[in-house]
XYZ file of N, CA, C and O in Angstrom:
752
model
N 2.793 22.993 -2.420
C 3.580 22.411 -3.494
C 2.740 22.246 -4.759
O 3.153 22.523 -5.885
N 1.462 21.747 -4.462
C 0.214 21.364 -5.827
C 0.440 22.965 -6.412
O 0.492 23.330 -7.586
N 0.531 23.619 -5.414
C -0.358 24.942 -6.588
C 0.507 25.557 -6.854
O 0.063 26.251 -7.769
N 2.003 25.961 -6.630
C 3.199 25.467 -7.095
C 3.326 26.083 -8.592
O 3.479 27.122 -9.233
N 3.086 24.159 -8.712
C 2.841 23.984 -10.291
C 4.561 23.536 -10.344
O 4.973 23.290 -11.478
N 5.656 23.408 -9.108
C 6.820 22.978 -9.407
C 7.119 21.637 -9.692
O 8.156 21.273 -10.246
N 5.943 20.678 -9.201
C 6.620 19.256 -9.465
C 4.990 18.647 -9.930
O 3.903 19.210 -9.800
N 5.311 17.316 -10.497
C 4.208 16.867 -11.150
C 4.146 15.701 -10.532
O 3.325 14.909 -10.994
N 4.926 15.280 -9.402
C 5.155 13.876 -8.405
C 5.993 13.800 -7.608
O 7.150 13.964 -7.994
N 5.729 13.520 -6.184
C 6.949 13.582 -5.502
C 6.669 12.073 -4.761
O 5.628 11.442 -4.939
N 7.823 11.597 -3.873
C 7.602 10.566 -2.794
C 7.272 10.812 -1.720
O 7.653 11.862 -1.203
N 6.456 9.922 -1.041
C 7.190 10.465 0.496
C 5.726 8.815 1.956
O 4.681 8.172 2.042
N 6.360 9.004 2.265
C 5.763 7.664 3.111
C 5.139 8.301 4.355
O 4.761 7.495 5.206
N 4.955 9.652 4.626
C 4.540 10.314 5.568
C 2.864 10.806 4.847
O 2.761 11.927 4.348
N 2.017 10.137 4.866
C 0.775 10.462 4.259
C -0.035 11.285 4.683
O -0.648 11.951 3.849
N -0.258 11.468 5.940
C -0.758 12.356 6.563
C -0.744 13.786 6.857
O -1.647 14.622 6.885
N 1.005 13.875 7.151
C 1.638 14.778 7.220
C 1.484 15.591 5.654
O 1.076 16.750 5.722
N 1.793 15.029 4.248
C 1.517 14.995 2.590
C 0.078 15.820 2.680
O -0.137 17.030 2.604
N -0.641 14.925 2.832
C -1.937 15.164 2.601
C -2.199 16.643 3.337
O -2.396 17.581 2.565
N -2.209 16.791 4.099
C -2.807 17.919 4.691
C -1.854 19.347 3.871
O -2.349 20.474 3.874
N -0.633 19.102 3.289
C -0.290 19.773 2.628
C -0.631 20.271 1.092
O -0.843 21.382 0.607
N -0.586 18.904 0.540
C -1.019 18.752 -1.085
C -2.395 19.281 -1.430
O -2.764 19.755 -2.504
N -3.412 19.025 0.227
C -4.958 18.686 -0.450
C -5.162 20.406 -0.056
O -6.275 20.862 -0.316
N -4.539 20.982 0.313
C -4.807 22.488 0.958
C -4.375 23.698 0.026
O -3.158 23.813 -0.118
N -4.912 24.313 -0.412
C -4.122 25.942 -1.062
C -3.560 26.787 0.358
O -3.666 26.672 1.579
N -3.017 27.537 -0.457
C -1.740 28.483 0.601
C -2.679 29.259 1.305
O -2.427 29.628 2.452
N -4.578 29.777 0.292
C -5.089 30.450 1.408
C -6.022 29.488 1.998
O -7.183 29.757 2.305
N -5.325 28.107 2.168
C -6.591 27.501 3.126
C -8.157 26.718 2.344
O -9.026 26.127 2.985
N -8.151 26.875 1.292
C -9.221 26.504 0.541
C -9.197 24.837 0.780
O -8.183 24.149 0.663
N -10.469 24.361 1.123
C -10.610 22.930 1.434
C -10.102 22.153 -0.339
O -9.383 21.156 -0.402
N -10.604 22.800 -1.475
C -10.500 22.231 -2.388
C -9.487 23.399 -3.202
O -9.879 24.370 -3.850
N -8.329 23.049 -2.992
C -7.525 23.839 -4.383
C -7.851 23.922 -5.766
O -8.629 23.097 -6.243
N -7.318 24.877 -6.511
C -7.406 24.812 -7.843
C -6.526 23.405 -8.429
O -6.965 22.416 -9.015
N -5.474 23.661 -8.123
C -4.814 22.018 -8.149
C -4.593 21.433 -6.753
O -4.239 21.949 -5.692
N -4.846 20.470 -7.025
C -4.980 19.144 -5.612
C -4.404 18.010 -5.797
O -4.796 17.191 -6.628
N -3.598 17.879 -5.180
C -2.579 16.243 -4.742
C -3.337 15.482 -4.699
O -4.353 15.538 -4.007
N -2.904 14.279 -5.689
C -3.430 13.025 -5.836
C -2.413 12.107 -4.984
O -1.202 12.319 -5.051
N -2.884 11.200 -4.275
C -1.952 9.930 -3.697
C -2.002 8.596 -4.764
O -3.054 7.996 -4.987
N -0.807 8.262 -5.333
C -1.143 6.613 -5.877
C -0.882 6.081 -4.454
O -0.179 6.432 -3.507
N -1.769 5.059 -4.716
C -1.249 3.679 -3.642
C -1.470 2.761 -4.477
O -2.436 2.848 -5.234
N -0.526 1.575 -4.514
C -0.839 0.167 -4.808
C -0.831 -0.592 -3.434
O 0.085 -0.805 -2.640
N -2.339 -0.972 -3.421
C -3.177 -1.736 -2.667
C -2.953 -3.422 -2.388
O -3.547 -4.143 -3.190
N -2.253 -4.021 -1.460
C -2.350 -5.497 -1.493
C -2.943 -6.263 -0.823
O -3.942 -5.630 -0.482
N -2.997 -7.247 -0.387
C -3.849 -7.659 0.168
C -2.528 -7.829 1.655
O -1.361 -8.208 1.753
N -3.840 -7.170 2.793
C -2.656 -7.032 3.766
C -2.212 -8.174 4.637
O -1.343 -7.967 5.484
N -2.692 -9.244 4.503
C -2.315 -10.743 5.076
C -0.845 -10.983 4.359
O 0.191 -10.999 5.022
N -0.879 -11.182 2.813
C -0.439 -11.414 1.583
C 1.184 -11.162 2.200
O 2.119 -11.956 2.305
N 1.050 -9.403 2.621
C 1.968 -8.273 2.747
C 2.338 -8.794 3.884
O 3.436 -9.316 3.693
N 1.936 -8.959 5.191
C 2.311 -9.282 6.657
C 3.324 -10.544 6.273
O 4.528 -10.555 6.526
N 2.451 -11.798 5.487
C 3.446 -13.141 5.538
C 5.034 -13.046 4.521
O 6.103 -13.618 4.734
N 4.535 -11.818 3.067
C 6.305 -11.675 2.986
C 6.935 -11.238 4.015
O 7.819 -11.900 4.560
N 6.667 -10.393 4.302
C 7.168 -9.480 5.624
C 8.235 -10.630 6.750
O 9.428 -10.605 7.052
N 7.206 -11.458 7.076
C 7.527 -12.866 7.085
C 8.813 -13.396 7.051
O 9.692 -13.404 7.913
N 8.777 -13.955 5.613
C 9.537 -14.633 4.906
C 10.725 -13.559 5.024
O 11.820 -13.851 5.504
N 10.403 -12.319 4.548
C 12.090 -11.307 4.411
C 12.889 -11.298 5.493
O 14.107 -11.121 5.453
N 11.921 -11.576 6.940
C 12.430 -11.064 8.424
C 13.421 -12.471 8.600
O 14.586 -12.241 8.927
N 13.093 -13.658 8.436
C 13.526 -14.947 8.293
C 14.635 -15.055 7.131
O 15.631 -15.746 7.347
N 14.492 -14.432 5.984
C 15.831 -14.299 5.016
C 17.066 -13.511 5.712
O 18.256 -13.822 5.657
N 16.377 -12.232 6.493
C 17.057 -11.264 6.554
C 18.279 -11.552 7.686
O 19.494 -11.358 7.714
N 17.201 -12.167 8.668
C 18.150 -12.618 10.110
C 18.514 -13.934 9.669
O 19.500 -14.200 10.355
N 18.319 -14.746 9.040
C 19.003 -16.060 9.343
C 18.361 -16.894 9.813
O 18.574 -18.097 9.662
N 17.324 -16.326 10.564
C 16.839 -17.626 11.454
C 15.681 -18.112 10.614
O 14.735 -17.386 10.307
N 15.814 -19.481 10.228
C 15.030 -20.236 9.456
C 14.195 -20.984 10.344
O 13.498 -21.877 9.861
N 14.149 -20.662 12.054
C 13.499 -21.418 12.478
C 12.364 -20.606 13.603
O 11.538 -20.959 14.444
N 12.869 -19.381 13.065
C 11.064 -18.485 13.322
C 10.058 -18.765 12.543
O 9.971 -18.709 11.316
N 8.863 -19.249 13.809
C 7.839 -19.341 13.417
C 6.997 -18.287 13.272
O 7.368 -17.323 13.942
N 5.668 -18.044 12.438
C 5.116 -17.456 11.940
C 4.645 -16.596 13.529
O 4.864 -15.398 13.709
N 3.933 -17.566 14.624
C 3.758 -17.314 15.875
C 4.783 -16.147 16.541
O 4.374 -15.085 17.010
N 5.819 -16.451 16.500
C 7.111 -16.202 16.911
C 7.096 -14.710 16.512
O 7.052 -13.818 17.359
N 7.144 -14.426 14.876
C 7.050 -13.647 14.324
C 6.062 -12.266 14.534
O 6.366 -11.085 14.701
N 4.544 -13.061 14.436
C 3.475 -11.892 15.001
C 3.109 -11.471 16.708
O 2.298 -10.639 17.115
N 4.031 -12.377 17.501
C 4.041 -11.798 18.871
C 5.592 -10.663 18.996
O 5.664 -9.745 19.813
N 6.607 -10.984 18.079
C 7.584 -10.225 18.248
C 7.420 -8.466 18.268
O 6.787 -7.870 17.396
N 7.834 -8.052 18.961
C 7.432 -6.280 19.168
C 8.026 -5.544 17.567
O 7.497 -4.672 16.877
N 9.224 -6.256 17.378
C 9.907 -5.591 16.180
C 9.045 -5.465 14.912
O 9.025 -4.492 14.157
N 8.169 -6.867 14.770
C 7.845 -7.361 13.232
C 6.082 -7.098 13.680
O 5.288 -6.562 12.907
N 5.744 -7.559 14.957
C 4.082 -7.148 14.888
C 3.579 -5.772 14.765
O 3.968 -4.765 15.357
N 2.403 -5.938 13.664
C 1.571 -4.868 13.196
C 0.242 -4.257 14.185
O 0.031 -4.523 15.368
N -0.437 -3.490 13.410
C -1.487 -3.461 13.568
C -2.460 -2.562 12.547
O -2.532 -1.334 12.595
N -2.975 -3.162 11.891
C -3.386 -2.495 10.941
C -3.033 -1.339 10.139
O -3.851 -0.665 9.513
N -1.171 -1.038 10.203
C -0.855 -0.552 9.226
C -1.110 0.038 8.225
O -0.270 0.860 7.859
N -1.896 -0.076 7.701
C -2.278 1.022 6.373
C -3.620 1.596 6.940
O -4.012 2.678 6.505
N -4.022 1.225 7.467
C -5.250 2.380 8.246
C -4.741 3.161 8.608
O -4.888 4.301 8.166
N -3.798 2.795 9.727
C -3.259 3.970 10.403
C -2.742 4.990 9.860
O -3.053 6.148 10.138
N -1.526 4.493 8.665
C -0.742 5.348 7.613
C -1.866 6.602 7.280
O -1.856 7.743 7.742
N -2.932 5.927 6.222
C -3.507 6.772 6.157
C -4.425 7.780 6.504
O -4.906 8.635 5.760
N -4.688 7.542 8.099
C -5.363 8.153 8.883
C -4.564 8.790 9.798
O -5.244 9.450 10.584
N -3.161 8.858 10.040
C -2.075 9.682 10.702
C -2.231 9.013 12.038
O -2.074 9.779 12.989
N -2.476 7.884 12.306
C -2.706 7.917 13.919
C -2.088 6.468 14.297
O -1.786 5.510 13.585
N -2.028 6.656 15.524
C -0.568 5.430 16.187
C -1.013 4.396 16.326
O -2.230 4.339 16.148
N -0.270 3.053 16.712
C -1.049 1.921 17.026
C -1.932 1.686 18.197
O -2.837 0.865 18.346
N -1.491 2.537 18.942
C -2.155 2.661 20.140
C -3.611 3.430 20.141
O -4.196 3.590 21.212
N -4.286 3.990 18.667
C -5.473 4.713 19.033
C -6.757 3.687 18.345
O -6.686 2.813 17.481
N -7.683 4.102 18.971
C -8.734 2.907 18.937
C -8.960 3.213 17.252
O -9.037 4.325 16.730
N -9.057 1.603 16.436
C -9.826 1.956 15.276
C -11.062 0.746 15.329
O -11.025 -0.382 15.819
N -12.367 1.604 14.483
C -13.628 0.806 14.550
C -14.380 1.293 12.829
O -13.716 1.636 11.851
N -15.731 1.193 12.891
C -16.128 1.885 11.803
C -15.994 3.121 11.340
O -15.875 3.551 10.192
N -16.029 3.665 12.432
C -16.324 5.330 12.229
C -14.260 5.174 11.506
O -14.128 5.367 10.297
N -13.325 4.942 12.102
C -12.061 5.134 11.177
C -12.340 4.437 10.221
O -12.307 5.302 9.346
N -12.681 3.207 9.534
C -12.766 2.521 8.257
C -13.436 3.349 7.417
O -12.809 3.373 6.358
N -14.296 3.965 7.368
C -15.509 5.391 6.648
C -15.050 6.488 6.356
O -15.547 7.257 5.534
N -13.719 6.738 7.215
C -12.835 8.323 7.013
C -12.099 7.481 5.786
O -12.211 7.682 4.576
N -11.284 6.440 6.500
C -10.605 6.296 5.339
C -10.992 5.283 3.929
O -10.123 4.844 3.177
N -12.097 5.094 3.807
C -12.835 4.960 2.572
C -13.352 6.490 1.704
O -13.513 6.716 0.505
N -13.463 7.104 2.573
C -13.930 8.636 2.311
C -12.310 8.761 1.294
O -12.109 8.436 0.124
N -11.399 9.343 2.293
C -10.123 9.226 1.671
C -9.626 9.062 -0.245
O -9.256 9.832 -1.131
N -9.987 7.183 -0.070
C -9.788 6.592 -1.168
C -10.387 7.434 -2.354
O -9.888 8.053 -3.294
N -12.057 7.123 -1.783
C -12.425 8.440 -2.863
C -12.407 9.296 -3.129
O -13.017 9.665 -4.132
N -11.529 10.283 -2.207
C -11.433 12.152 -2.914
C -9.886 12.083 -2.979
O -9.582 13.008 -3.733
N -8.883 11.531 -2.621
C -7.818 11.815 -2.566
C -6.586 10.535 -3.460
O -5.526 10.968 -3.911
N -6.853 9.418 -3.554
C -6.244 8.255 -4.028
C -6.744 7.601 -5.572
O -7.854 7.203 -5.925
N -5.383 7.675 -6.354
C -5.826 6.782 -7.277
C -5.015 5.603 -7.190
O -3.802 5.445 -7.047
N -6.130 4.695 -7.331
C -5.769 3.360 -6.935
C -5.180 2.460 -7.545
O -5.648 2.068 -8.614
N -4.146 1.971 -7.083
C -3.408 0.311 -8.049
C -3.875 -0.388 -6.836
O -4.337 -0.128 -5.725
N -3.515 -1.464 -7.617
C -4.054 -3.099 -6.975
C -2.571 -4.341 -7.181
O -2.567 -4.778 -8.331
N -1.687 -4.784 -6.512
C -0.574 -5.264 -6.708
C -1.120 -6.868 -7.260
O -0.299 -7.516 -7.909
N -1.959 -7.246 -7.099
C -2.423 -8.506 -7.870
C -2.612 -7.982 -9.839
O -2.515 -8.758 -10.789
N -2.857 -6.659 -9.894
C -3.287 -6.386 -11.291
C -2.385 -4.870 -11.513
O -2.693 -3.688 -11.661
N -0.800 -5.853 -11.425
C 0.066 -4.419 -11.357
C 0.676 -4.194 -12.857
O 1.571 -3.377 -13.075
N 0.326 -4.679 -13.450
C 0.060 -4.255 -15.205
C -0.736 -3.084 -15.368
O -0.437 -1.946 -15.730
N -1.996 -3.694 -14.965
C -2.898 -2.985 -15.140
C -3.254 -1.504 -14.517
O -4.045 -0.658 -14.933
N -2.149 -1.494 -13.059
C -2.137 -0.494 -12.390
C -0.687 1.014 -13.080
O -0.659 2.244 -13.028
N -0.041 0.269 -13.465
C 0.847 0.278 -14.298
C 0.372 1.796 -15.406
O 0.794 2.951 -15.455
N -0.370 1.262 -15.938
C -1.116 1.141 -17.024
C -2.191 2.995 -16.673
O -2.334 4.002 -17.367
N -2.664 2.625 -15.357
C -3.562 3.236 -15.364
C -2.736 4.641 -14.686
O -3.502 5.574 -14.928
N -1.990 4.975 -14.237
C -1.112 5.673 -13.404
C -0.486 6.393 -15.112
O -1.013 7.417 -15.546
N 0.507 5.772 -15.799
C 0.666 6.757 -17.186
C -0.777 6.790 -17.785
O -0.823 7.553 -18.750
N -1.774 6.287 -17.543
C -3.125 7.410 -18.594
C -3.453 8.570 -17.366
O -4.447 9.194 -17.738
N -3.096 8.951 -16.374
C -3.124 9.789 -15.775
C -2.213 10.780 -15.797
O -2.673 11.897 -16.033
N -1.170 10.702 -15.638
C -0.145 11.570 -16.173
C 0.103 11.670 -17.608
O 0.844 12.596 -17.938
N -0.345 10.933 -18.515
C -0.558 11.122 -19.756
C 0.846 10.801 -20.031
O 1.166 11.503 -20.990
N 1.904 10.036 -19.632
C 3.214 9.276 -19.951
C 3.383 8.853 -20.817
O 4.373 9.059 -21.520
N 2.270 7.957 -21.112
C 2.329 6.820 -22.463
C 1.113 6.214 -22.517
O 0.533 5.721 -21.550
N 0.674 6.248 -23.779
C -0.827 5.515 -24.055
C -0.980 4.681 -25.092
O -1.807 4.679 -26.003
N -0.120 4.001 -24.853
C 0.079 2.987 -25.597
C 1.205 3.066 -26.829
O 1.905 4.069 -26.969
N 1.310 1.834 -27.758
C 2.204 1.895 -28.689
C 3.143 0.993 -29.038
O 3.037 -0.133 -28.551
N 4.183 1.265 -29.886
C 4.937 -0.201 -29.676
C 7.098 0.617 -29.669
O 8.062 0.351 -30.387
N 6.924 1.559 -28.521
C 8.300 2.331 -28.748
C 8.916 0.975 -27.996
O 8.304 0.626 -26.987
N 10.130 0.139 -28.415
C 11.060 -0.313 -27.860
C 11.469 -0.239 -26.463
O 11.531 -1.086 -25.573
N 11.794 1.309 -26.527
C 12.076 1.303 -24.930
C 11.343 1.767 -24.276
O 11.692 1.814 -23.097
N 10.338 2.196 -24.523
C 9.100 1.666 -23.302
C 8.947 0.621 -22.815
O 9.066 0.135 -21.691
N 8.610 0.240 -23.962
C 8.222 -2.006 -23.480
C 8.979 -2.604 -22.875
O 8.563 -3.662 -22.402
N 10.537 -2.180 -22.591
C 11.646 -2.823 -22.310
C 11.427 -2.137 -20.806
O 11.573 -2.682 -19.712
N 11.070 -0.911 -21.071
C 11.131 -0.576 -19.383
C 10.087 -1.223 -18.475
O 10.393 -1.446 -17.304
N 8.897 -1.534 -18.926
C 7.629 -1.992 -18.811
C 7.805 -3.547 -18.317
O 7.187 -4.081 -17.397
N 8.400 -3.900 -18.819
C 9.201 -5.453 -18.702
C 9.993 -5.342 -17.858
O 10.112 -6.457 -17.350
N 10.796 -4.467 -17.259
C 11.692 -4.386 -16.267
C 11.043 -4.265 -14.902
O 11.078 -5.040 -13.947
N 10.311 -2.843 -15.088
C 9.412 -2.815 -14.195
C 8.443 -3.918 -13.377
O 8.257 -3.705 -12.179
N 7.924 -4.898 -13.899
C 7.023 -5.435 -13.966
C 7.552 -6.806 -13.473
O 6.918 -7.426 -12.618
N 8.643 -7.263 -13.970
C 9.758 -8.394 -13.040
C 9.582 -7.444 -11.943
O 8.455 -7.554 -11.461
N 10.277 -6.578 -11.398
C 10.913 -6.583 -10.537
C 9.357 -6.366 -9.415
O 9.647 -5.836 -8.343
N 8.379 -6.592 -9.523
C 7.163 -6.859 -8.489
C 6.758 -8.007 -8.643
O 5.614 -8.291 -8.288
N 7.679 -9.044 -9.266
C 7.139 -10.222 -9.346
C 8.668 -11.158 -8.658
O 8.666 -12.267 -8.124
N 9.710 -10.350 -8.887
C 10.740 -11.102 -7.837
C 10.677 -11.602 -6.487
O 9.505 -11.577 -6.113
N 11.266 -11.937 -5.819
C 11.391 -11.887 -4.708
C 10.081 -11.899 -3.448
O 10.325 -11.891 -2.242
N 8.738 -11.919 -4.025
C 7.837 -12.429 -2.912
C 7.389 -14.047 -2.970
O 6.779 -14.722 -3.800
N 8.067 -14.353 -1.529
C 7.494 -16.046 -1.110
C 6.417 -15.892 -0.166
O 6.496 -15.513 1.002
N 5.396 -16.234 -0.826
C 4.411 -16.847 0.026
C 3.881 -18.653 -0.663
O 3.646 -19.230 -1.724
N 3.942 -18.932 1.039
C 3.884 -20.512 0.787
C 2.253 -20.415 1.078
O 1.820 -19.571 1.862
N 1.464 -21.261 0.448
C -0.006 -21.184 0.361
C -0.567 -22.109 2.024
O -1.731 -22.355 2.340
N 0.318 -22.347 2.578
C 0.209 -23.584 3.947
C 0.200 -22.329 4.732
O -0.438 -23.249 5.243
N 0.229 -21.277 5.328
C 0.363 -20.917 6.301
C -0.337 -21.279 7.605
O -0.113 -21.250 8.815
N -1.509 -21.712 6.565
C -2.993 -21.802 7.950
C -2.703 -23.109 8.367
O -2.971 -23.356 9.542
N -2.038 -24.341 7.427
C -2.130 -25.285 8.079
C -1.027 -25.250 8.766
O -1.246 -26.046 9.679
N 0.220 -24.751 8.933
C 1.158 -25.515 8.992
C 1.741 -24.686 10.203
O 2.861 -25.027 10.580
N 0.959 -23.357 11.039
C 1.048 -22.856 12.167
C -0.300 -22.022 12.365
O -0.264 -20.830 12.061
N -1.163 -22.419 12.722
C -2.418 -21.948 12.398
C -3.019 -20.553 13.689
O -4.031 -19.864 13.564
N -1.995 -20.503 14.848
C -2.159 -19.718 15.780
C -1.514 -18.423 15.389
O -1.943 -17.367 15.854
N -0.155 -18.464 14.271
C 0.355 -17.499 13.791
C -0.587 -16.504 12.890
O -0.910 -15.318 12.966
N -0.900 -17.739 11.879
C -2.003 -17.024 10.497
C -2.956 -16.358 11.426
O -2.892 -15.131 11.501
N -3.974 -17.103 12.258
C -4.821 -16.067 13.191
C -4.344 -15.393 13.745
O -5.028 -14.385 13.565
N -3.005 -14.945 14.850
C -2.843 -13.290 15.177
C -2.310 -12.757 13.997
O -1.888 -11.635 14.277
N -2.050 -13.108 12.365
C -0.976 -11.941 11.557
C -2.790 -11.698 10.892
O -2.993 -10.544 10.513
N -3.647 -12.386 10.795
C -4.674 -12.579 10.226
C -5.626 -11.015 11.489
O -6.205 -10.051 10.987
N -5.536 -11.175 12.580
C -6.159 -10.621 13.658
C -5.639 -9.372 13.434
O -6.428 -8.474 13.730
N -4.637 -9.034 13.035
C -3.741 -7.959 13.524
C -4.104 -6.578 11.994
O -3.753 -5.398 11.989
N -4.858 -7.310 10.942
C -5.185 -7.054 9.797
C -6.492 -6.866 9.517
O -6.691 -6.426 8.385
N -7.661 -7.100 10.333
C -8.613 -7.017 10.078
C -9.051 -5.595 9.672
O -9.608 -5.916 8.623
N -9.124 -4.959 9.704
C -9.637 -3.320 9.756
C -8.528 -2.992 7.932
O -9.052 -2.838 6.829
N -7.652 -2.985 8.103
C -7.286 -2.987 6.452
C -7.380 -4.075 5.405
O -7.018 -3.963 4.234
N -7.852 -5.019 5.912
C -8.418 -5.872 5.213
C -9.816 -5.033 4.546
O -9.781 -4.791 3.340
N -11.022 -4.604 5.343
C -11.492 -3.881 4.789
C -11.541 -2.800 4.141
O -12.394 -2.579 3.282
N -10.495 -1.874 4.526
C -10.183 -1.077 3.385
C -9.823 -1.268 2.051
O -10.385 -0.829 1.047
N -8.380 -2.284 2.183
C -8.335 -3.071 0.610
C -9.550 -3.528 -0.130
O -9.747 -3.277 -1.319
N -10.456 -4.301 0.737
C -11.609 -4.410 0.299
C -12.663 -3.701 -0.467
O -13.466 -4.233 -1.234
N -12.575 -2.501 -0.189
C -13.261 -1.360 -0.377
C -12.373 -0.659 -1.424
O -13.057 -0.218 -2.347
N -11.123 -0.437 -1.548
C -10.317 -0.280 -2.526
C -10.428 -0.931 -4.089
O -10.266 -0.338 -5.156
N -10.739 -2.266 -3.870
C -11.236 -2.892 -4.964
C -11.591 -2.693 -5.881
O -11.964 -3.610 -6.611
């Protein structure tokens, strides 16, 4: 698709599957003449687990799942999720250093990075890459910019008590995160 030259961005939540396509030429060349970039905006994955949280509790009704409740449930428990994403591999396969190092490797040849705490700024940095907009004062940019920019600031509740106020939950949603915790980390 990169070498193409048909699209200048596409979606897709299958990263692995992406990647091995985007980062490859048709004859196989490790490094194409053009090469697929991944954005990710990066959060902090505790942050992400406890909306997750809160939405699963909006979503069903039940206002009286606990956080506990929540990270033992098969439906809603993780496991390091964005490692895996970006390393193509299931919950079930062992991750340690040697996976945290691939996918730090990753970040740096293949990802340009946003950060959802500094999503202005990520914003920002994503059109000086595509060369969208670099600044200025057009009306409806700013208006879109403003739209944009609510709508990642709607709708996430996180209550700052988690640790006190079920503290066996925060440690398994906390446990269940460790390994992309360091990646975000490293994302930084």
């Amino acid at each position: 698709l990169t070498q193409s030259r048909v699209s200048d961005m596409a979606y897709t939540p299958f990263l692995k599957e992406s990647a091995e396509k985007l980062f490859t030429s048709r004859t196989g060349q490790s490094f194409p003449e053009v090469a697929g970039r991944l954005l990710v905006i990066f959060r902090d994955p505790i942050d992400r687990a406890l909306n997750r949280y809160e939405v699963a509790r909006l979503v069903t009704g039940d206002d009286s799942m606990t956080l506990e409740k929540f990270a033992k449930n098969e439906i809603y428990s993780e496991n390091n999720p964005l490692t895996r994403g970006l390393l193509g591999i299931s919950p079930s396969d062992r991750l340690g250093p040697a996976q945290v190092k691939v996918a730090q490797e990753l970040i740096n040849q293949h990802i340009l990075v946003g950060l959802f705490e500094n999503i202005e700024d990520t914003i920002m940095r994503y059109e000086q890459f595509f060369h969208w907009y670099v600044g200025g004062s057009n009306s409806d940019i700013l208006k879109c910019h403003e739209e944009v920019l609510q709508s990642f600031q709607g709708g996430y509740r996180i209550n700052p008590d988690y640790a006190r106020n079920d503290p066996v939950g925060f440690n398994l949603v906390a446990a269940a995160h460790t390994i992309d915790r360091q990646v975000v980390g490293y994302a930084r």
